[in-house]
């Protein structure tokens, strides 16, 4: 079975632009989470969606938004890009809503560079 | 809010030697604790997790961790390092109430010397 797939794998944008990152969860998984991993740091939580509803939001500005589609895939959108948005964006899926009851399976990430 | 601190950003061990990665947590109530591994150009993979019950948790690839409430620690060990253990390791914590997210430490990079 396919794991969590993310696209694109790499992209370069300039300041002020907008970016959309996509994630397809493992088949049967209804929960999708997004994390930002800046070089040299641990992943930081951005959003979690379960059954198309937002369950949690991290400490990120409103420029960051996400949604989950009926097929449980997800998009992360970032507007008005800043240099500090350069990072690896990780998507994770799980069967259960809570991270304590289910295992998070991570994709390989989308590496965003903002120039 | 829950948080974890990983002591040592880089650890270098000889092949066959003990691997010890340190993690301390901050939480007002007993948390859930996790260790993840990230190989180059890959996503994170769960090594093990502590929820309740036995404080010594065994994971994949020969790793284990012990939850010590008195020391607020959850250190990761492996008795004998293998070259394939070279990776970055992250300790993470979640709360029992707001279980929608993991809070990760800064990570420890492990290098294994032949």
mmCIF file of C-alpha atoms in Angstrom:
data_model
loop_
_atom_site.group_PDB
_atom_site.id
_atom_site.type_symbol
_atom_site.label_atom_id
_atom_site.label_comp_id
_atom_site.label_asym_id
_atom_site.label_seq_id
_atom_site.Cartn_x
_atom_site.Cartn_y
_atom_site.Cartn_z
ATOM 1 C CA UNK A 1 0.000 0.000 0.000
ATOM 2 C CA UNK A 2 1.113 3.516 -0.707
ATOM 3 C CA UNK A 3 2.233 5.627 2.208
ATOM 4 C CA UNK A 4 1.499 9.289 2.745
ATOM 5 C CA UNK A 5 2.267 11.134 -0.476
ATOM 6 C CA UNK A 6 3.037 14.820 -0.711
ATOM 7 C CA UNK A 7 3.450 17.139 -3.672
ATOM 8 C CA UNK A 8 5.428 18.928 -4.814
ATOM 9 C CA UNK A 9 8.590 17.559 -3.228
ATOM 10 C CA UNK A 10 10.555 20.751 -3.802
ATOM 11 C CA UNK A 11 9.538 24.251 -4.792
ATOM 12 C CA UNK A 12 10.991 27.720 -4.878
ATOM 13 C CA UNK A 13 8.887 30.847 -4.410
ATOM 14 C CA UNK A 14 9.600 34.526 -3.935
ATOM 15 C CA UNK A 15 8.481 36.711 -1.064
ATOM 16 C CA UNK A 16 4.847 37.748 -1.272
ATOM 17 C CA UNK A 17 3.781 34.802 -3.403
ATOM 18 C CA UNK A 18 1.276 32.131 -2.479
ATOM 19 C CA UNK A 19 1.886 28.378 -2.233
ATOM 20 C CA UNK A 20 -0.359 25.298 -2.098
ATOM 21 C CA UNK A 21 0.975 22.020 -0.773
ATOM 22 C CA UNK A 22 -0.911 18.784 -1.218
ATOM 23 C CA UNK A 23 -1.154 15.591 0.794
ATOM 24 C CA UNK A 24 -2.769 12.220 0.176
ATOM 25 C CA UNK A 25 -3.171 10.117 3.312
ATOM 26 C CA UNK A 26 -2.813 6.384 3.582
ATOM 27 C CA UNK A 27 -5.935 4.674 2.298
ATOM 28 C CA UNK A 28 -8.508 4.449 5.083
ATOM 29 C CA UNK A 29 -6.949 7.173 7.203
ATOM 30 C CA UNK A 30 -9.350 9.991 8.043
ATOM 31 C CA UNK A 31 -6.967 12.262 9.942
ATOM 32 C CA UNK A 32 -4.387 14.547 8.360
ATOM 33 C CA UNK A 33 -1.941 16.782 10.201
ATOM 34 C CA UNK A 34 0.513 19.376 8.957
ATOM 35 C CA UNK A 35 3.861 20.231 10.554
ATOM 36 C CA UNK A 36 6.544 22.770 9.663
ATOM 37 C CA UNK A 37 10.183 21.743 10.139
ATOM 38 C CA UNK A 38 12.672 24.584 9.900
ATOM 39 C CA UNK A 39 16.267 23.490 9.297
ATOM 40 C CA UNK A 40 17.891 22.429 12.547
ATOM 41 C CA UNK A 41 14.656 22.342 14.534
ATOM 42 C CA UNK A 42 11.972 19.852 15.384
ATOM 43 C CA UNK A 43 8.633 19.832 13.572
ATOM 44 C CA UNK A 44 6.095 22.421 14.701
ATOM 45 C CA UNK A 45 2.375 21.642 14.599
ATOM 46 C CA UNK A 46 0.285 23.692 12.166
ATOM 47 C CA UNK A 47 -3.113 21.991 11.725
ATOM 48 C CA UNK A 48 -4.985 18.762 12.262
ATOM 49 C CA UNK A 49 -8.109 17.730 10.356
ATOM 50 C CA UNK A 50 -10.310 14.751 11.093
ATOM 51 C CA UNK A 51 -13.334 13.840 9.012
ATOM 52 C CA UNK A 52 -12.966 17.174 7.200
ATOM 53 C CA UNK A 53 -13.239 19.186 10.404
ATOM 54 C CA UNK A 54 -10.393 21.178 11.940
ATOM 55 C CA UNK A 55 -9.526 19.673 15.332
ATOM 56 C CA UNK A 56 -6.579 21.817 16.172
ATOM 57 C CA UNK A 57 -4.505 24.757 15.039
ATOM 58 C CA UNK A 58 -0.980 25.649 16.055
ATOM 59 C CA UNK A 59 0.540 29.042 16.729
ATOM 60 C CA UNK A 60 0.816 30.169 13.115
ATOM 61 C CA UNK A 61 -0.454 33.387 11.519
ATOM 62 C CA UNK A 62 -3.651 33.566 9.494
ATOM 63 C CA UNK A 63 -1.559 33.448 6.330
ATOM 64 C CA UNK A 64 -1.573 29.696 6.905
ATOM 65 C CA UNK A 65 -4.775 27.828 6.081
ATOM 66 C CA UNK A 66 -5.728 24.279 5.268
ATOM 67 C CA UNK A 67 -8.634 22.134 4.294
ATOM 68 C CA UNK A 68 -9.523 18.480 3.955
ATOM 69 C CA UNK A 69 -11.505 17.130 1.043
ATOM 70 C CA UNK A 70 -14.212 14.406 0.978
ATOM 71 C CA UNK A 71 -11.585 11.853 -0.117
ATOM 72 C CA UNK A 72 -9.546 12.864 2.998
ATOM 73 C CA UNK A 73 -6.721 14.427 1.021
ATOM 74 C CA UNK A 74 -5.602 17.814 2.230
ATOM 75 C CA UNK A 75 -4.117 21.110 1.105
ATOM 76 C CA UNK A 76 -2.005 23.555 3.041
ATOM 77 C CA UNK A 77 -2.040 27.112 1.740
ATOM 78 C CA UNK A 78 0.367 29.845 2.695
ATOM 79 C CA UNK A 79 -0.209 33.420 1.528
ATOM 80 C CA UNK A 80 2.161 36.385 1.385
ATOM 81 C CA UNK A 81 5.241 34.223 1.772
ATOM 82 C CA UNK A 82 8.068 35.408 3.987
ATOM 83 C CA UNK A 83 11.688 34.276 3.986
ATOM 84 C CA UNK A 84 11.016 32.623 7.343
ATOM 85 C CA UNK A 85 8.461 30.312 5.754
ATOM 86 C CA UNK A 86 11.313 28.389 4.137
ATOM 87 C CA UNK A 87 11.050 24.917 5.650
ATOM 88 C CA UNK A 88 10.155 21.293 5.153
ATOM 89 C CA UNK A 89 6.390 20.885 5.398
ATOM 90 C CA UNK A 90 5.381 17.475 6.650
ATOM 91 C CA UNK A 91 2.006 15.845 6.318
ATOM 92 C CA UNK A 92 0.981 12.961 8.563
ATOM 93 C CA UNK A 93 -2.054 10.723 8.495
ATOM 94 C CA UNK A 94 -3.614 8.395 11.033
ATOM 95 C CA UNK A 95 -6.659 6.223 11.507
ATOM 96 C CA UNK A 96 -7.703 7.791 14.780
ATOM 97 C CA UNK A 97 -8.330 11.418 15.589
ATOM 98 C CA UNK A 98 -6.031 11.553 18.582
ATOM 99 C CA UNK A 99 -2.240 11.197 18.384
ATOM 100 C CA UNK A 100 -2.334 9.205 21.604
ATOM 101 C CA UNK A 101 -4.578 6.453 20.311
ATOM 102 C CA UNK A 102 -3.212 6.089 16.835
ATOM 103 C CA UNK A 103 0.128 6.231 15.097
ATOM 104 C CA UNK A 104 1.038 9.157 12.892
ATOM 105 C CA UNK A 105 2.497 8.154 9.525
ATOM 106 C CA UNK A 106 4.548 10.929 7.959
ATOM 107 C CA UNK A 107 5.191 11.701 4.333
ATOM 108 C CA UNK A 108 8.615 12.715 3.051
ATOM 109 C CA UNK A 109 7.632 16.350 2.994
ATOM 110 C CA UNK A 110 7.547 19.317 0.652
ATOM 111 C CA UNK A 111 10.652 21.470 0.842
ATOM 112 C CA UNK A 112 9.763 25.129 0.323
ATOM 113 C CA UNK A 113 12.420 27.737 -0.336
ATOM 114 C CA UNK A 114 11.377 31.382 -0.278
ATOM 115 C CA UNK A 115 13.764 33.822 -1.967
ATOM 116 C CA UNK B 1 1.671 23.424 28.034
ATOM 117 C CA UNK B 2 3.696 20.304 27.426
ATOM 118 C CA UNK B 3 7.213 20.537 26.070
ATOM 119 C CA UNK B 4 10.323 18.394 25.753
ATOM 120 C CA UNK B 5 14.009 19.205 25.889
ATOM 121 C CA UNK B 6 16.559 17.011 24.178
ATOM 122 C CA UNK B 7 20.014 17.228 25.697
ATOM 123 C CA UNK B 8 22.738 17.209 23.072
ATOM 124 C CA UNK B 9 22.140 18.131 19.463
ATOM 125 C CA UNK B 10 24.779 15.674 18.226
ATOM 126 C CA UNK B 11 25.846 12.276 19.534
ATOM 127 C CA UNK B 12 28.671 10.224 18.057
ATOM 128 C CA UNK B 13 29.037 6.548 18.963
ATOM 129 C CA UNK B 14 31.172 3.655 17.793
ATOM 130 C CA UNK B 15 29.523 0.732 16.086
ATOM 131 C CA UNK B 16 28.567 -1.776 18.789
ATOM 132 C CA UNK B 17 28.545 0.817 21.577
ATOM 133 C CA UNK B 18 25.593 1.945 23.670
ATOM 134 C CA UNK B 19 23.352 4.632 22.220
ATOM 135 C CA UNK B 20 21.842 6.970 24.828
ATOM 136 C CA UNK B 21 19.675 9.925 23.803
ATOM 137 C CA UNK B 22 18.308 12.141 26.544
ATOM 138 C CA UNK B 23 14.854 13.699 26.723
ATOM 139 C CA UNK B 24 13.230 15.573 29.585
ATOM 140 C CA UNK B 25 9.627 16.680 29.552
ATOM 141 C CA UNK B 26 7.675 19.444 31.181
ATOM 142 C CA UNK B 27 4.081 18.692 32.029
ATOM 143 C CA UNK B 28 1.767 19.267 34.957
ATOM 144 C CA UNK B 29 0.060 15.926 34.376
ATOM 145 C CA UNK B 30 1.442 12.615 33.134
ATOM 146 C CA UNK B 31 1.936 13.045 29.407
ATOM 147 C CA UNK B 32 2.119 10.726 26.461
ATOM 148 C CA UNK B 33 5.719 10.482 25.221
ATOM 149 C CA UNK B 34 7.122 9.448 21.872
ATOM 150 C CA UNK B 35 10.410 8.904 20.066
ATOM 151 C CA UNK B 36 10.594 9.351 16.296
ATOM 152 C CA UNK B 37 13.466 8.775 13.879
ATOM 153 C CA UNK B 38 14.105 10.684 10.663
ATOM 154 C CA UNK B 39 16.483 9.294 8.066
ATOM 155 C CA UNK B 40 17.916 11.670 5.446
ATOM 156 C CA UNK B 41 15.324 12.835 2.944
ATOM 157 C CA UNK B 42 12.590 10.812 4.606
ATOM 158 C CA UNK B 43 9.623 11.495 6.847
ATOM 159 C CA UNK B 44 9.485 10.683 10.529
ATOM 160 C CA UNK B 45 8.930 7.123 11.731
ATOM 161 C CA UNK B 46 7.627 6.153 15.150
ATOM 162 C CA UNK B 47 10.167 4.207 17.226
ATOM 163 C CA UNK B 48 8.118 3.810 20.393
ATOM 164 C CA UNK B 49 5.629 5.526 22.661
ATOM 165 C CA UNK B 50 4.625 5.597 26.302
ATOM 166 C CA UNK B 51 0.992 6.003 27.243
ATOM 167 C CA UNK B 52 0.242 4.189 30.495
ATOM 168 C CA UNK B 53 1.329 1.032 32.254
ATOM 169 C CA UNK B 54 4.825 -0.411 32.044
ATOM 170 C CA UNK B 55 7.427 2.323 32.248
ATOM 171 C CA UNK B 56 9.982 0.462 30.122
ATOM 172 C CA UNK B 57 8.842 0.632 26.536
ATOM 173 C CA UNK B 58 10.343 -1.438 23.752
ATOM 174 C CA UNK B 59 10.281 -0.213 20.197
ATOM 175 C CA UNK B 60 11.468 -1.127 16.763
ATOM 176 C CA UNK B 61 15.070 -1.740 15.693
ATOM 177 C CA UNK B 62 16.172 -2.704 19.219
ATOM 178 C CA UNK B 63 15.433 0.652 20.831
ATOM 179 C CA UNK B 64 13.811 1.077 24.216
ATOM 180 C CA UNK B 65 12.978 3.976 26.515
ATOM 181 C CA UNK B 66 12.116 4.277 30.178
ATOM 182 C CA UNK B 67 9.575 6.716 31.580
ATOM 183 C CA UNK B 68 10.833 8.101 34.902
ATOM 184 C CA UNK B 69 8.269 10.376 36.501
ATOM 185 C CA UNK B 70 10.551 11.385 39.374
ATOM 186 C CA UNK B 71 13.153 12.618 36.901
ATOM 187 C CA UNK B 72 10.647 13.821 34.244
ATOM 188 C CA UNK B 73 12.712 11.897 31.726
ATOM 189 C CA UNK B 74 12.157 9.569 28.799
ATOM 190 C CA UNK B 75 15.649 8.625 27.609
ATOM 191 C CA UNK B 76 16.118 6.423 24.538
ATOM 192 C CA UNK B 77 18.688 3.632 24.513
ATOM 193 C CA UNK B 78 20.007 0.882 22.282
ATOM 194 C CA UNK B 79 22.603 -1.536 23.658
ATOM 195 C CA UNK B 80 24.626 -1.888 20.459
ATOM 196 C CA UNK B 81 24.745 0.730 17.724
ATOM 197 C CA UNK B 82 24.608 -0.248 14.076
ATOM 198 C CA UNK B 83 25.666 1.852 11.115
ATOM 199 C CA UNK B 84 22.033 1.980 10.031
ATOM 200 C CA UNK B 85 21.138 3.848 13.244
ATOM 201 C CA UNK B 86 22.701 7.029 11.878
ATOM 202 C CA UNK B 87 19.765 9.434 11.708
ATOM 203 C CA UNK B 88 18.068 12.270 13.540
ATOM 204 C CA UNK B 89 15.968 11.389 16.569
ATOM 205 C CA UNK B 90 13.114 13.421 17.985
ATOM 206 C CA UNK B 91 11.439 13.182 21.346
ATOM 207 C CA UNK B 92 7.818 14.361 21.406
ATOM 208 C CA UNK B 93 5.013 14.860 23.897
ATOM 209 C CA UNK B 94 1.263 15.207 23.740
ATOM 210 C CA UNK B 95 -1.327 15.965 26.353
ATOM 211 C CA UNK B 96 -4.166 13.741 27.422
ATOM 212 C CA UNK B 97 -6.717 16.440 26.716
ATOM 213 C CA UNK B 98 -5.490 18.256 23.591
ATOM 214 C CA UNK B 99 -4.477 15.099 21.758
ATOM 215 C CA UNK B 100 -4.523 16.601 18.283
ATOM 216 C CA UNK B 101 -0.841 17.494 18.194
ATOM 217 C CA UNK B 102 2.683 16.412 19.046
ATOM 218 C CA UNK B 103 5.203 18.862 20.470
ATOM 219 C CA UNK B 104 8.690 17.887 19.322
ATOM 220 C CA UNK B 105 12.105 18.551 20.751
ATOM 221 C CA UNK B 106 14.862 20.063 18.645
ATOM 222 C CA UNK B 107 16.299 16.676 17.742
ATOM 223 C CA UNK B 108 19.544 14.786 18.228
ATOM 224 C CA UNK B 109 21.663 13.731 15.275
ATOM 225 C CA UNK B 110 23.365 10.373 15.758
ATOM 226 C CA UNK B 111 26.582 9.537 13.933
ATOM 227 C CA UNK B 112 27.908 5.974 14.072
ATOM 228 C CA UNK B 113 31.658 5.450 13.657
ATOM 229 C CA UNK B 114 32.944 2.240 12.122
#
